C-alpha cells in the first residue's frame, strides 16, 4: 500500500502528529512533509491543525473513506495470494457471541488446534456488532454471532441456526414450576443482564413496554454467562440468554421459563473475509461449525 496513504491513515486515526509518527516509525517533520505533499497532490487541505490535534476537513473525510477501502483491498489481496502459496496461517482469531459460549466455540478451537498444530489460536467472547470492524481490519478472522442484512463488501456469511432468547431463573422459583407463564408474571422480578449486549437490554425493555408493564429492574450487569448463571442460582433474579445455552443453565441450577412466544429470534452464523475463504483453516472451520451444530441438535 502507498506509504503516503499509510501516513495519512495513521494521522487520521491518532489525531496527533507525534503519536502517528511513532506508530509508523517516521520522524514528525517527515510526517508533516508527507501530509503537505498529499494536500498538494489532491489540491485541498485534508487536516485542520488545532490545539486539540489534527482534525479532518470535509476533503479529508472523503479521502479517509477511500483510503480505508484501498487498505482493505490491499489486505484482502495479500491474504488471497498468501492462500495460494501457503497452507497454514500463524495466527487465527475467533470472536464468538454468547450463543456459542457453551460448547460450539470451545469445541471448534479445540478441534482446529489438533488439526492445525502450527497455528496459534485466540478465542474471544464478544458481540458481532462491536467486533465487525476488527473483522474488516483483519484483527479477527472468524466472527460467530448475529447476522444483520447484507454484509459489507468483501465479507461473506453463513447462517448456522436461529437464536431464541429465553428467560432463565433459579429452578426453585415458583414460576419455574409453571407450564404457562404470562408476561405480567415477570413484572415484579429483578434482572441480571449480559454486560456486553445492550441490544438484549433494549429488547427486554421493549417487551415490557409493549405489554404496558413497568420497566424491568436491572440490578446487575455481568461480563460472562457462566458468572451470571452462578449469581442467579439460589436467588429470585431472572436473566435473558439463548436457548442454545440451556444445558449450561441447567448445570448451574437454573430453568428456562415456558412462554408461548419467545422474546426474540434472530439468525446467527459465521462471518469471514472473502479473501480468506481459500485458507484451509477457514474452510475447515466452516465444516466443523456445521458438524458441531448438528451434534448439539441446535435448531436451525
Short mmCIF file of C-alpha atoms in Angstrom, two decimals:
data_model
loop_
_atom_site.label_atom_id
_atom_site.label_comp_id
_atom_site.label_asym_id
_atom_site.label_seq_id
_atom_site.Cartn_x
_atom_site.Cartn_y
_atom_site.Cartn_z
CA UNK A 1 0.00 0.00 0.00
CA UNK A 2 1.19 3.53 -0.80
CA UNK A 3 3.32 4.97 2.03
CA UNK A 4 1.69 8.38 1.79
CA UNK A 5 -1.75 6.88 2.35
CA UNK A 6 -0.40 4.83 5.26
CA UNK A 7 0.89 8.03 6.81
CA UNK A 8 -2.43 9.77 6.22
CA UNK A 9 -4.36 6.89 7.86
CA UNK A 10 -2.07 6.98 10.88
CA UNK A 11 -2.68 10.70 11.43
CA UNK A 12 -6.42 10.33 10.85
CA UNK A 13 -6.63 7.53 13.41
CA UNK A 14 -4.35 9.01 16.04
CA UNK A 15 -5.44 12.63 15.62
CA UNK A 16 -1.93 13.65 16.61
CA UNK A 17 1.25 14.00 14.55
CA UNK A 18 3.60 12.84 17.29
CA UNK A 19 1.58 9.71 18.08
CA UNK A 20 1.11 8.92 14.39
CA UNK A 21 4.83 9.36 13.68
CA UNK A 22 5.69 6.92 16.46
CA UNK A 23 3.09 4.48 15.17
CA UNK A 24 4.60 4.22 11.67
CA UNK A 25 8.23 4.84 12.55
CA UNK A 26 8.70 8.28 10.96
CA UNK A 27 10.03 11.50 12.41
CA UNK A 28 7.42 14.19 12.98
CA UNK A 29 8.99 16.57 10.41
CA UNK A 30 8.96 13.79 7.79
CA UNK A 31 5.33 13.01 8.55
CA UNK A 32 4.41 16.70 8.32
CA UNK A 33 6.04 16.89 4.88
CA UNK A 34 4.12 13.79 3.79
CA UNK A 35 0.80 15.35 4.77
CA UNK A 36 1.68 18.57 2.94
CA UNK A 37 2.67 16.55 -0.11
CA UNK A 38 -0.72 14.80 -0.08
CA UNK A 39 -2.53 18.13 0.22
CA UNK A 40 -0.63 19.41 -2.80
CA UNK A 41 -1.37 16.24 -4.73
CA UNK A 42 -5.11 16.39 -4.04
CA UNK A 43 -5.29 20.17 -4.24
CA UNK A 44 -7.12 20.55 -0.96
CA UNK A 45 -6.46 20.85 2.76
CA UNK A 46 -7.14 17.50 4.41
CA UNK A 47 -6.47 18.40 8.06
CA UNK A 48 -7.25 21.33 10.32
CA UNK A 49 -4.33 21.97 12.69
CA UNK A 50 -5.91 22.77 16.07
CA UNK A 51 -4.80 22.90 19.70
CA UNK A 52 -6.53 19.55 20.17
CA UNK A 53 -4.62 17.93 17.33
CA UNK A 54 -5.25 17.09 13.70
CA UNK A 55 -8.90 17.19 12.63
CA UNK A 56 -10.10 16.00 9.22
CA UNK A 57 -11.62 18.51 6.83
CA UNK A 58 -14.53 17.59 4.55
CA UNK A 59 -11.96 16.65 1.89
CA UNK A 60 -10.00 14.70 4.50
CA UNK A 61 -13.04 12.67 5.49
CA UNK A 62 -13.64 11.78 1.84
CA UNK A 63 -10.00 10.76 1.45
CA UNK A 64 -10.27 8.69 4.65
CA UNK A 65 -13.21 6.78 3.20
CA UNK A 66 -11.25 5.97 0.03
CA UNK A 67 -8.00 5.23 1.87
CA UNK A 68 -9.75 2.74 4.14
CA UNK A 69 -11.18 0.97 1.09
CA UNK A 70 -7.72 0.84 -0.52
CA UNK A 71 -6.24 -0.51 2.73
CA UNK A 72 -8.93 -3.18 2.91
CA UNK A 73 -8.45 -4.26 -0.71
CA UNK A 74 -4.69 -4.36 -0.23
CA UNK A 75 -5.09 -6.57 2.85
CA UNK A 76 -7.52 -8.86 1.08
CA UNK A 77 -5.23 -9.18 -1.95
CA UNK A 78 -2.34 -10.10 0.35
CA UNK A 79 -4.47 -12.73 2.07
CA UNK A 80 -5.68 -14.23 -1.21
CA UNK A 81 -2.18 -14.53 -2.61
CA UNK A 82 -0.96 -15.96 0.68
CA UNK A 83 -3.68 -18.58 0.50
CA UNK A 84 -2.40 -19.71 -2.90
CA UNK A 85 1.11 -20.37 -1.72
CA UNK A 86 0.76 -21.29 1.94
CA UNK A 87 -1.37 -23.97 3.52
CA UNK A 88 -1.36 -22.63 7.06
CA UNK A 89 -1.53 -19.38 9.00
CA UNK A 90 0.49 -18.39 12.04
CA UNK A 91 -2.44 -16.85 13.96
CA UNK A 92 -6.19 -17.45 13.77
CA UNK A 93 -8.56 -15.30 15.83
CA UNK A 94 -12.18 -16.19 16.53
CA UNK A 95 -14.72 -13.88 18.16
CA UNK A 96 -17.92 -15.54 19.36
CA UNK A 97 -21.21 -14.25 20.75
CA UNK A 98 -22.98 -15.72 23.78
CA UNK A 99 -24.88 -18.40 21.82
CA UNK A 100 -21.51 -20.04 21.17
CA UNK A 101 -20.07 -19.86 24.69
CA UNK A 102 -21.39 -23.18 25.98
CA UNK A 103 -19.75 -25.60 23.59
CA UNK A 104 -19.58 -24.61 19.95
CA UNK A 105 -16.74 -22.10 20.12
CA UNK A 106 -14.59 -24.05 22.64
CA UNK A 107 -15.07 -27.31 20.71
CA UNK A 108 -14.28 -25.57 17.43
CA UNK A 109 -10.99 -24.16 18.73
CA UNK A 110 -10.05 -27.48 20.32
CA UNK A 111 -10.55 -29.43 17.10
CA UNK A 112 -8.83 -26.83 14.96
CA UNK A 113 -5.81 -26.75 17.27
CA UNK A 114 -5.38 -30.51 16.86
CA UNK A 115 -5.66 -30.35 13.08
CA UNK A 116 -3.52 -27.21 12.64
CA UNK A 117 -0.75 -27.55 15.27
CA UNK A 118 1.40 -24.84 13.65
CA UNK A 119 -1.28 -22.20 14.20
CA UNK A 120 -1.73 -20.15 17.35
CA UNK A 121 -5.37 -19.51 18.25
CA UNK A 122 -7.21 -16.74 20.07
CA UNK A 123 -10.82 -17.15 21.20
CA UNK A 124 -12.61 -14.02 22.37
CA UNK A 125 -16.23 -13.81 23.51
CA UNK A 126 -17.66 -10.65 22.04
CA UNK A 127 -20.63 -9.37 20.06
CA UNK A 128 -20.79 -9.22 16.29
CA UNK A 129 -21.80 -5.55 16.32
CA UNK A 130 -18.70 -4.48 18.24
CA UNK A 131 -16.30 -6.90 16.56
CA UNK A 132 -17.23 -6.33 12.90
CA UNK A 133 -14.68 -3.52 12.45
CA UNK A 134 -11.97 -5.89 13.70
CA UNK A 135 -13.06 -8.47 11.12
CA UNK A 136 -12.83 -5.88 8.34
CA UNK A 137 -9.43 -4.72 9.57
CA UNK A 138 -8.03 -8.26 9.73
CA UNK A 139 -7.69 -8.42 13.53
CA UNK A 140 -10.40 -11.12 13.68
CA UNK A 141 -10.57 -13.98 11.18
CA UNK A 142 -13.88 -15.62 12.05
CA UNK A 143 -16.84 -13.95 13.71
CA UNK A 144 -19.69 -16.00 15.19
CA UNK A 145 -22.86 -14.15 16.05
CA UNK A 146 -25.96 -12.34 14.86
CA UNK A 147 -26.42 -11.83 11.12
CA UNK A 148 -27.89 -8.47 10.09
CA UNK A 149 -28.91 -7.83 6.49
CA UNK A 150 -26.42 -7.64 3.66
CA UNK A 151 -22.78 -7.84 4.79
CA UNK A 152 -20.24 -5.17 3.73
CA UNK A 153 -18.18 -5.60 0.58
CA UNK A 154 -15.61 -8.35 0.96
CA UNK A 155 -17.44 -10.11 3.80
CA UNK A 156 -19.27 -13.41 3.43
CA UNK A 157 -21.68 -15.04 5.87
CA UNK A 158 -23.04 -18.49 6.52
CA UNK A 159 -26.14 -18.95 8.66
CA UNK A 160 -25.80 -21.75 11.20
CA UNK A 161 -29.00 -21.58 13.25
CA UNK A 162 -31.69 -19.30 14.66
CA UNK A 163 -31.17 -17.96 18.16
CA UNK A 164 -34.13 -17.83 20.53
CA UNK A 165 -33.70 -15.67 23.61
CA UNK A 166 -35.33 -17.17 26.72
CA UNK A 167 -35.92 -16.25 30.35
CA UNK A 168 -33.96 -18.26 32.94
CA UNK A 169 -34.41 -18.32 36.70
CA UNK A 170 -33.47 -20.50 39.66
CA UNK A 171 -35.14 -23.91 39.41
CA UNK A 172 -36.64 -23.38 42.89
CA UNK A 173 -38.53 -20.26 41.82
CA UNK A 174 -42.35 -20.74 41.80
CA UNK A 175 -42.54 -19.68 38.15
CA UNK A 176 -40.12 -22.47 37.22
CA UNK A 177 -42.84 -24.97 38.13
CA UNK A 178 -45.43 -23.42 35.82
CA UNK A 179 -46.22 -24.71 32.32
CA UNK A 180 -47.81 -21.44 31.21
CA UNK A 181 -46.36 -18.05 32.04
CA UNK A 182 -47.84 -14.67 31.17
CA UNK A 183 -45.80 -11.51 30.64
CA UNK A 184 -47.31 -9.90 33.77
CA UNK A 185 -45.76 -12.69 35.86
CA UNK A 186 -42.36 -11.11 35.20
CA UNK A 187 -43.24 -7.61 36.32
CA UNK A 188 -42.06 -7.84 39.94
CA UNK A 189 -38.75 -9.59 39.31
CA UNK A 190 -35.26 -8.16 39.17
CA UNK A 191 -32.86 -8.88 36.33
CA UNK A 192 -29.21 -9.66 35.70
CA UNK A 193 -28.11 -8.95 32.13
CA UNK A 194 -25.17 -9.85 29.94
CA UNK A 195 -22.96 -6.77 30.13
CA UNK A 196 -21.70 -6.80 26.56
CA UNK A 197 -25.08 -6.85 24.84
CA UNK A 198 -27.05 -3.61 25.03
CA UNK A 199 -29.46 -4.97 22.43
CA UNK A 200 -30.75 -7.57 24.88
CA UNK A 201 -31.49 -4.84 27.42
CA UNK A 202 -33.40 -2.82 24.82
CA UNK A 203 -35.38 -5.90 23.74
CA UNK A 204 -36.26 -6.65 27.35
CA UNK A 205 -37.44 -3.09 27.95
CA UNK A 206 -39.42 -3.08 24.71
CA UNK A 207 -41.12 -6.36 25.66
CA UNK A 208 -42.29 -4.84 28.94
CA UNK A 209 -43.27 -1.53 27.36
CA UNK A 210 -45.31 -3.19 24.58
CA UNK A 211 -47.29 -5.06 27.23
CA UNK A 212 -47.79 -1.94 29.34
CA UNK A 213 -45.71 -3.28 32.18
CA UNK A 214 -43.41 -1.30 34.42
CA UNK A 215 -39.88 -1.16 33.06
CA UNK A 216 -37.79 -4.14 34.27
CA UNK A 217 -35.50 -3.53 37.22
CA UNK A 218 -31.95 -4.36 36.15
CA UNK A 219 -29.78 -4.79 39.22
CA UNK A 220 -26.57 -6.14 37.75
CA UNK A 221 -24.55 -6.39 34.53
CA UNK A 222 -22.18 -9.34 34.30
CA UNK A 223 -19.34 -9.99 31.87
CA UNK A 224 -19.92 -13.73 31.23
CA UNK A 225 -22.93 -16.01 31.10
CA UNK A 226 -21.28 -18.53 33.42
CA UNK A 227 -20.87 -15.84 36.08
CA UNK A 228 -24.44 -14.57 35.72
CA UNK A 229 -25.84 -18.11 36.00
CA UNK A 230 -23.84 -18.72 39.16
CA UNK A 231 -25.10 -15.48 40.69
CA UNK A 232 -28.74 -16.24 39.82
CA UNK A 233 -28.60 -19.71 41.36
CA UNK A 234 -30.40 -19.66 44.72
CA UNK A 235 -31.85 -16.16 44.18
CA UNK A 236 -35.01 -14.65 42.72
CA UNK A 237 -33.11 -12.93 39.89
CA UNK A 238 -34.03 -13.52 36.24
CA UNK A 239 -31.96 -13.24 33.08
CA UNK A 240 -32.24 -13.47 29.31
CA UNK A 241 -30.00 -15.90 27.43
CA UNK A 242 -30.12 -18.05 24.27
CA UNK A 243 -31.89 -21.41 24.29
CA UNK A 244 -28.58 -22.78 22.97
CA UNK A 245 -27.05 -22.45 26.47
CA UNK A 246 -29.87 -24.26 28.26
CA UNK A 247 -27.58 -27.16 29.26
CA UNK A 248 -25.17 -24.68 30.83
CA UNK A 249 -28.08 -23.07 32.70
CA UNK A 250 -29.35 -26.43 33.99
CA UNK A 251 -25.89 -27.32 35.26
CA UNK A 252 -25.98 -24.07 37.27
CA UNK A 253 -29.35 -24.95 38.80
CA UNK A 254 -31.45 -22.73 36.53
CA UNK A 255 -34.53 -23.45 34.46
CA UNK A 256 -35.86 -21.97 31.24
CA UNK A 257 -39.33 -20.48 31.67
CA UNK A 258 -42.01 -21.54 29.23
CA UNK A 259 -43.67 -18.83 27.13
CA UNK A 260 -45.92 -19.19 24.12
CA UNK A 261 -43.84 -16.65 22.20
CA UNK A 262 -40.10 -16.07 22.57
CA UNK A 263 -38.69 -12.69 23.48
CA UNK A 264 -36.58 -12.51 20.37
CA UNK A 265 -35.48 -14.71 17.48
CA UNK A 266 -32.69 -13.88 15.06
CA UNK A 267 -30.39 -15.65 12.58
CA UNK A 268 -26.86 -16.38 13.74
CA UNK A 269 -23.83 -17.67 11.92
CA UNK A 270 -20.28 -17.21 10.71
CA UNK A 271 -18.82 -14.06 9.15
CA UNK A 272 -15.46 -14.05 7.41
CA UNK A 273 -13.48 -12.16 4.79
CA UNK A 274 -13.89 -13.43 1.24
CA UNK A 275 -10.14 -13.12 0.82
CA UNK A 276 -9.59 -15.82 3.45
CA UNK A 277 -12.20 -18.25 2.14
CA UNK A 278 -9.48 -20.28 0.35
CA UNK A 279 -7.48 -20.76 3.55
CA UNK A 280 -7.69 -24.44 4.55
CA UNK A 281 -8.22 -23.44 8.19
CA UNK A 282 -11.19 -21.23 7.31
CA UNK A 283 -12.81 -23.88 5.12
CA UNK A 284 -12.29 -26.46 7.85
CA UNK A 285 -13.76 -24.08 10.44
CA UNK A 286 -16.98 -23.81 8.45
CA UNK A 287 -17.19 -27.60 8.06
CA UNK A 288 -16.64 -28.13 11.77
CA UNK A 289 -19.21 -25.49 12.70
CA UNK A 290 -21.87 -27.31 10.68
CA UNK A 291 -20.92 -30.58 12.40
CA UNK A 292 -21.00 -29.05 15.87
CA UNK A 293 -24.42 -27.51 15.29
CA UNK A 294 -25.74 -30.91 14.11
CA UNK A 295 -24.13 -32.77 17.02
CA UNK A 296 -25.74 -30.47 19.57
CA UNK A 297 -29.13 -30.52 17.93
CA UNK A 298 -29.20 -26.72 17.68
CA UNK A 299 -32.44 -25.56 15.98
CA UNK A 300 -31.80 -24.11 12.52
#
